[in-house]
PDB file of C-alpha atoms in Angstrom:
ATOM      1  CA  MET A   1      76.604 -89.991  32.448  1.00  0.00           C
ATOM      2  CA  GLU A   2      75.352 -86.534  33.466  1.00  0.00           C
ATOM      3  CA  ALA A   3      78.056 -86.225  36.131  1.00  0.00           C
ATOM      4  CA  SER A   4      80.799 -86.538  33.514  1.00  0.00           C
ATOM      5  CA  GLN A   5      79.580 -83.518  31.556  1.00  0.00           C
ATOM      6  CA  PRO A   6      81.431 -80.175  31.920  1.00  0.00           C
ATOM      7  CA  ASN A   7      78.167 -78.375  32.759  1.00  0.00           C
ATOM      8  CA  PHE A   8      77.529 -80.736  35.657  1.00  0.00           C
ATOM      9  CA  ARG A   9      81.007 -80.109  37.072  1.00  0.00           C
ATOM     10  CA  ALA A  10      80.446 -76.346  36.942  1.00  0.00           C
ATOM     11  CA  TYR A  11      76.994 -76.777  38.508  1.00  0.00           C
ATOM     12  CA  SER A  12      78.445 -78.919  41.320  1.00  0.00           C
ATOM     13  CA  LYS A  13      81.126 -76.343  42.038  1.00  0.00           C
ATOM     14  CA  GLN A  14      78.518 -73.563  42.119  1.00  0.00           C
ATOM     15  CA  ILE A  15      76.417 -75.537  44.620  1.00  0.00           C
ATOM     16  CA  VAL A  16      79.396 -75.634  46.997  1.00  0.00           C
ATOM     17  CA  LYS A  17      80.240 -71.958  46.384  1.00  0.00           C
ATOM     18  CA  ASN A  18      76.644 -71.049  47.229  1.00  0.00           C
ATOM     19  CA  SER A  19      76.691 -73.214  50.335  1.00  0.00           C
ATOM     20  CA  LYS A  20      79.915 -71.612  51.571  1.00  0.00           C
ATOM     21  CA  ALA A  21      78.574 -68.117  50.828  1.00  0.00           C
ATOM     22  CA  LEU A  22      75.276 -68.803  52.595  1.00  0.00           C
ATOM     23  CA  ALA A  23      77.133 -70.237  55.588  1.00  0.00           C
ATOM     24  CA  ARG A  24      79.281 -67.084  55.815  1.00  0.00           C
ATOM     25  CA  GLU A  25      76.179 -64.884  55.674  1.00  0.00           C
ATOM     26  CA  LEU A  26      74.325 -66.937  58.300  1.00  0.00           C
ATOM     27  CA  LEU A  27      77.298 -66.586  60.642  1.00  0.00           C
ATOM     28  CA  LYS A  28      76.921 -62.795  60.390  1.00  0.00           C
ATOM     29  CA  TYR A  29      73.460 -63.238  61.944  1.00  0.00           C
ATOM     30  CA  ASP A  30      74.927 -65.354  64.758  1.00  0.00           C
ATOM     31  CA  PHE A  31      73.562 -68.659  63.510  1.00  0.00           C
ATOM     32  CA  ASP A  32      75.449 -71.575  65.063  1.00  0.00           C
ATOM     33  CA  LEU A  33      76.598 -73.756  62.171  1.00  0.00           C
ATOM     34  CA  VAL A  34      77.461 -77.240  63.397  1.00  0.00           C
ATOM     35  CA  THR A  35      80.694 -77.442  61.408  1.00  0.00           C
ATOM     36  CA  GLY A  36      81.403 -73.722  61.561  1.00  0.00           C
ATOM     37  CA  GLY A  37      80.636 -73.371  57.858  1.00  0.00           C
ATOM     38  CA  SER A  38      80.149 -75.650  54.873  1.00  0.00           C
ATOM     39  CA  GLU A  39      82.437 -77.675  52.651  1.00  0.00           C
ATOM     40  CA  ASN A  40      79.682 -79.320  50.605  1.00  0.00           C
ATOM     41  CA  HIS A  41      76.067 -78.739  49.546  1.00  0.00           C
ATOM     42  CA  LEU A  42      74.610 -78.876  53.080  1.00  0.00           C
ATOM     43  CA  ILE A  43      74.439 -76.566  56.084  1.00  0.00           C
ATOM     44  CA  LEU A  44      73.382 -77.843  59.500  1.00  0.00           C
ATOM     45  CA  ILE A  45      72.246 -75.130  61.918  1.00  0.00           C
ATOM     46  CA  ASP A  46      72.007 -75.618  65.678  1.00  0.00           C
ATOM     47  CA  LEU A  47      69.255 -73.230  66.782  1.00  0.00           C
ATOM     48  CA  ARG A  48      69.700 -73.573  70.544  1.00  0.00           C
ATOM     49  CA  ASN A  49      71.489 -70.207  70.743  1.00  0.00           C
ATOM     50  CA  LYS A  50      68.460 -68.641  69.026  1.00  0.00           C
ATOM     51  CA  LYS A  51      66.094 -70.346  71.507  1.00  0.00           C
ATOM     52  CA  VAL A  52      64.082 -71.757  68.586  1.00  0.00           C
ATOM     53  CA  ASN A  53      63.210 -75.407  68.089  1.00  0.00           C
ATOM     54  CA  GLY A  54      64.101 -76.961  64.715  1.00  0.00           C
ATOM     55  CA  ALA A  55      60.590 -78.294  64.102  1.00  0.00           C
ATOM     56  CA  LEU A  56      59.071 -74.863  64.723  1.00  0.00           C
ATOM     57  CA  ALA A  57      61.766 -73.183  62.622  1.00  0.00           C
ATOM     58  CA  ALA A  58      61.109 -75.507  59.668  1.00  0.00           C
ATOM     59  CA  ILE A  59      57.370 -74.758  59.794  1.00  0.00           C
ATOM     60  CA  ALA A  60      57.958 -71.005  60.086  1.00  0.00           C
ATOM     61  CA  LEU A  61      60.511 -70.935  57.270  1.00  0.00           C
ATOM     62  CA  GLU A  62      58.160 -72.883  55.009  1.00  0.00           C
ATOM     63  CA  ALA A  63      55.442 -70.319  55.759  1.00  0.00           C
ATOM     64  CA  GLY A  64      58.022 -67.782  54.545  1.00  0.00           C
ATOM     65  CA  ASN A  65      58.498 -69.809  51.320  1.00  0.00           C
ATOM     66  CA  ILE A  66      61.860 -71.225  52.428  1.00  0.00           C
ATOM     67  CA  VAL A  67      62.056 -75.016  52.670  1.00  0.00           C
ATOM     68  CA  VAL A  68      64.415 -76.716  55.127  1.00  0.00           C
ATOM     69  CA  ASN A  69      64.358 -79.930  57.148  1.00  0.00           C
ATOM     70  CA  LYS A  70      64.274 -80.219  60.920  1.00  0.00           C
ATOM     71  CA  ASN A  71      67.399 -82.086  61.995  1.00  0.00           C
ATOM     72  CA  GLY A  72      69.109 -83.315  65.124  1.00  0.00           C
ATOM     73  CA  VAL A  73      72.416 -81.754  66.114  1.00  0.00           C
ATOM     74  CA  PRO A  74      75.303 -83.099  68.208  1.00  0.00           C
ATOM     75  CA  PHE A  75      74.448 -83.465  71.908  1.00  0.00           C
ATOM     76  CA  ASP A  76      70.804 -82.682  71.170  1.00  0.00           C
ATOM     77  CA  THR A  77      68.674 -83.307  74.250  1.00  0.00           C
ATOM     78  CA  LEU A  78      65.391 -83.007  72.366  1.00  0.00           C
ATOM     79  CA  PRO A  79      63.518 -85.942  70.793  1.00  0.00           C
ATOM     80  CA  PRO A  80      64.108 -86.642  67.078  1.00  0.00           C
ATOM     81  CA  PHE A  81      60.648 -85.411  66.097  1.00  0.00           C
ATOM     82  CA  TYR A  82      61.366 -82.018  67.728  1.00  0.00           C
ATOM     83  CA  PRO A  83      65.126 -81.566  67.232  1.00  0.00           C
ATOM     84  CA  SER A  84      67.222 -78.478  67.935  1.00  0.00           C
ATOM     85  CA  GLY A  85      68.432 -77.966  64.401  1.00  0.00           C
ATOM     86  CA  ILE A  86      67.588 -77.524  60.759  1.00  0.00           C
ATOM     87  CA  ARG A  87      69.360 -78.700  57.624  1.00  0.00           C
ATOM     88  CA  LEU A  88      69.371 -76.974  54.273  1.00  0.00           C
ATOM     89  CA  GLY A  89      70.984 -77.521  50.934  1.00  0.00           C
ATOM     90  CA  THR A  90      71.861 -75.254  48.052  1.00  0.00           C
ATOM     91  CA  ALA A  91      71.214 -77.542  45.065  1.00  0.00           C
ATOM     92  CA  ALA A  92      67.702 -76.242  44.324  1.00  0.00           C
ATOM     93  CA  ILE A  93      68.626 -72.563  44.461  1.00  0.00           C
ATOM     94  CA  THR A  94      71.682 -73.249  42.309  1.00  0.00           C
ATOM     95  CA  THR A  95      69.505 -75.084  39.779  1.00  0.00           C
ATOM     96  CA  ARG A  96      67.384 -71.937  39.577  1.00  0.00           C
ATOM     97  CA  GLY A  97      70.483 -69.895  38.677  1.00  0.00           C
ATOM     98  CA  MET A  98      71.295 -68.205  41.980  1.00  0.00           C
ATOM     99  CA  LYS A  99      74.895 -67.391  42.835  1.00  0.00           C
ATOM    100  CA  GLU A 100      76.826 -66.200  45.884  1.00  0.00           C
ATOM    101  CA  LYS A 101      75.393 -62.672  45.883  1.00  0.00           C
ATOM    102  CA  GLU A 102      71.851 -64.012  46.319  1.00  0.00           C
ATOM    103  CA  MET A 103      72.890 -65.764  49.538  1.00  0.00           C
ATOM    104  CA  VAL A 104      72.947 -62.367  51.290  1.00  0.00           C
ATOM    105  CA  LYS A 105      69.168 -61.989  50.850  1.00  0.00           C
ATOM    106  CA  ILE A 106      68.486 -65.596  51.798  1.00  0.00           C
ATOM    107  CA  ALA A 107      70.430 -65.285  55.066  1.00  0.00           C
ATOM    108  CA  LYS A 108      68.533 -62.089  55.895  1.00  0.00           C
ATOM    109  CA  TRP A 109      65.222 -63.885  55.364  1.00  0.00           C
ATOM    110  CA  PHE A 110      66.353 -66.741  57.608  1.00  0.00           C
ATOM    111  CA  ASP A 111      67.134 -64.264  60.353  1.00  0.00           C
ATOM    112  CA  LEU A 112      63.817 -62.418  59.990  1.00  0.00           C
ATOM    113  CA  VAL A 113      61.742 -65.600  60.179  1.00  0.00           C
ATOM    114  CA  ILE A 114      63.669 -67.141  63.070  1.00  0.00           C
ATOM    115  CA  ASN A 115      63.429 -63.903  65.049  1.00  0.00           C
ATOM    116  CA  ALA A 116      59.686 -63.758  64.332  1.00  0.00           C
ATOM    117  CA  VAL A 117      59.144 -67.065  66.163  1.00  0.00           C
ATOM    118  CA  SER A 118      61.769 -66.809  68.881  1.00  0.00           C
ATOM    119  CA  ASN A 119      59.121 -66.330  71.575  1.00  0.00           C
ATOM    120  CA  TYR A 120      57.633 -69.836  71.108  1.00  0.00           C
ATOM    121  CA  ARG A 121      58.751 -72.573  73.514  1.00  0.00           C
ATOM    122  CA  LEU A 122      58.126 -76.258  73.014  1.00  0.00           C
ATOM    123  CA  PRO A 123      56.305 -77.691  76.053  1.00  0.00           C
ATOM    124  CA  GLU A 124      57.575 -80.844  77.786  1.00  0.00           C
ATOM    125  CA  ASP A 125      54.090 -82.359  77.991  1.00  0.00           C
ATOM    126  CA  LYS A 126      53.146 -84.272  74.818  1.00  0.00           C
ATOM    127  CA  GLU A 127      49.534 -83.072  74.746  1.00  0.00           C
ATOM    128  CA  GLU A 128      50.581 -79.443  75.277  1.00  0.00           C
ATOM    129  CA  ARG A 129      53.213 -79.877  72.575  1.00  0.00           C
ATOM    130  CA  ARG A 130      50.633 -81.251  70.130  1.00  0.00           C
ATOM    131  CA  ASN A 131      48.335 -78.306  70.857  1.00  0.00           C
ATOM    132  CA  LEU A 132      51.167 -75.806  70.434  1.00  0.00           C
ATOM    133  CA  MET A 133      52.141 -77.285  67.072  1.00  0.00           C
ATOM    134  CA  LYS A 134      48.561 -77.033  65.807  1.00  0.00           C
ATOM    135  CA  LYS A 135      48.262 -73.435  67.041  1.00  0.00           C
ATOM    136  CA  PHE A 136      51.733 -72.548  65.734  1.00  0.00           C
ATOM    137  CA  ARG A 137      50.952 -73.755  62.195  1.00  0.00           C
ATOM    138  CA  LEU A 138      48.017 -71.334  62.058  1.00  0.00           C
ATOM    139  CA  GLU A 139      49.759 -68.415  63.746  1.00  0.00           C
ATOM    140  CA  VAL A 140      52.825 -68.389  61.490  1.00  0.00           C
ATOM    141  CA  LEU A 141      50.571 -67.953  58.473  1.00  0.00           C
ATOM    142  CA  LYS A 142      49.238 -64.731  60.044  1.00  0.00           C
ATOM    143  CA  ASN A 143      52.606 -63.479  61.293  1.00  0.00           C
ATOM    144  CA  LYS A 144      53.339 -60.133  59.560  1.00  0.00           C
ATOM    145  CA  PRO A 145      57.154 -60.494  59.261  1.00  0.00           C
ATOM    146  CA  ILE A 146      56.719 -64.030  57.914  1.00  0.00           C
ATOM    147  CA  GLN A 147      54.014 -62.905  55.467  1.00  0.00           C
ATOM    148  CA  LYS A 148      56.304 -60.101  54.290  1.00  0.00           C
ATOM    149  CA  THR A 149      59.179 -62.564  53.876  1.00  0.00           C
ATOM    150  CA  ALA A 150      56.959 -65.010  51.963  1.00  0.00           C
ATOM    151  CA  LYS A 151      55.998 -62.273  49.503  1.00  0.00           C
ATOM    152  CA  GLU A 152      59.602 -61.095  49.098  1.00  0.00           C
ATOM    153  CA  VAL A 153      60.807 -64.665  48.515  1.00  0.00           C
ATOM    154  CA  LYS A 154      58.034 -65.316  45.988  1.00  0.00           C
ATOM    155  CA  ASP A 155      58.771 -62.082  44.123  1.00  0.00           C
ATOM    156  CA  PHE A 156      62.521 -62.715  44.229  1.00  0.00           C
ATOM    157  CA  THR A 157      62.330 -66.312  43.034  1.00  0.00           C
ATOM    158  CA  SER A 158      60.080 -65.353  40.120  1.00  0.00           C
ATOM    159  CA  GLY A 159      63.289 -64.011  38.587  1.00  0.00           C
ATOM    160  CA  TYR A 160      64.829 -67.476  38.951  1.00  0.00           C
ATOM    161  CA  PRO A 161      62.285 -69.847  37.378  1.00  0.00           C
ATOM    162  CA  LEU A 162      62.566 -73.593  37.719  1.00  0.00           C
ATOM    163  CA  PRO A 163      64.095 -75.136  34.606  1.00  0.00           C
TER     164      PRO A 163
END
């Protein structure tokens, strides 16, 4: 029923416009988008060129108040629990009223957070990996660029309240 309403059609189109705009902005920061862009509501980013693991990136971005999912990418050599990519969608930000121009800020925040954790490497050894993940979760909360991003995102999104 909802999908047949004119408002829903406009909302759906805006989700895709936002996804395409965010993909274009992420490309400016040299993010490797699996499909080269986006034709729907999702963007899949292969982080191998950034030397950042998808699991670490998802934790760091969440510390910066940006929620994504870790995700495998084509020809990924890493295990599914620690994949090389992240996946994000634009439905939630569209629901909050954001449009294409806001994607510029969001892409900048992605770049800042990913760069802030680019020095972390996922160990091969399972025990070392477990220890790194525990340590990483604490360290990202104290990371100055991530703290700054978290505050900026919180302040920015206060202008786009949840319906």
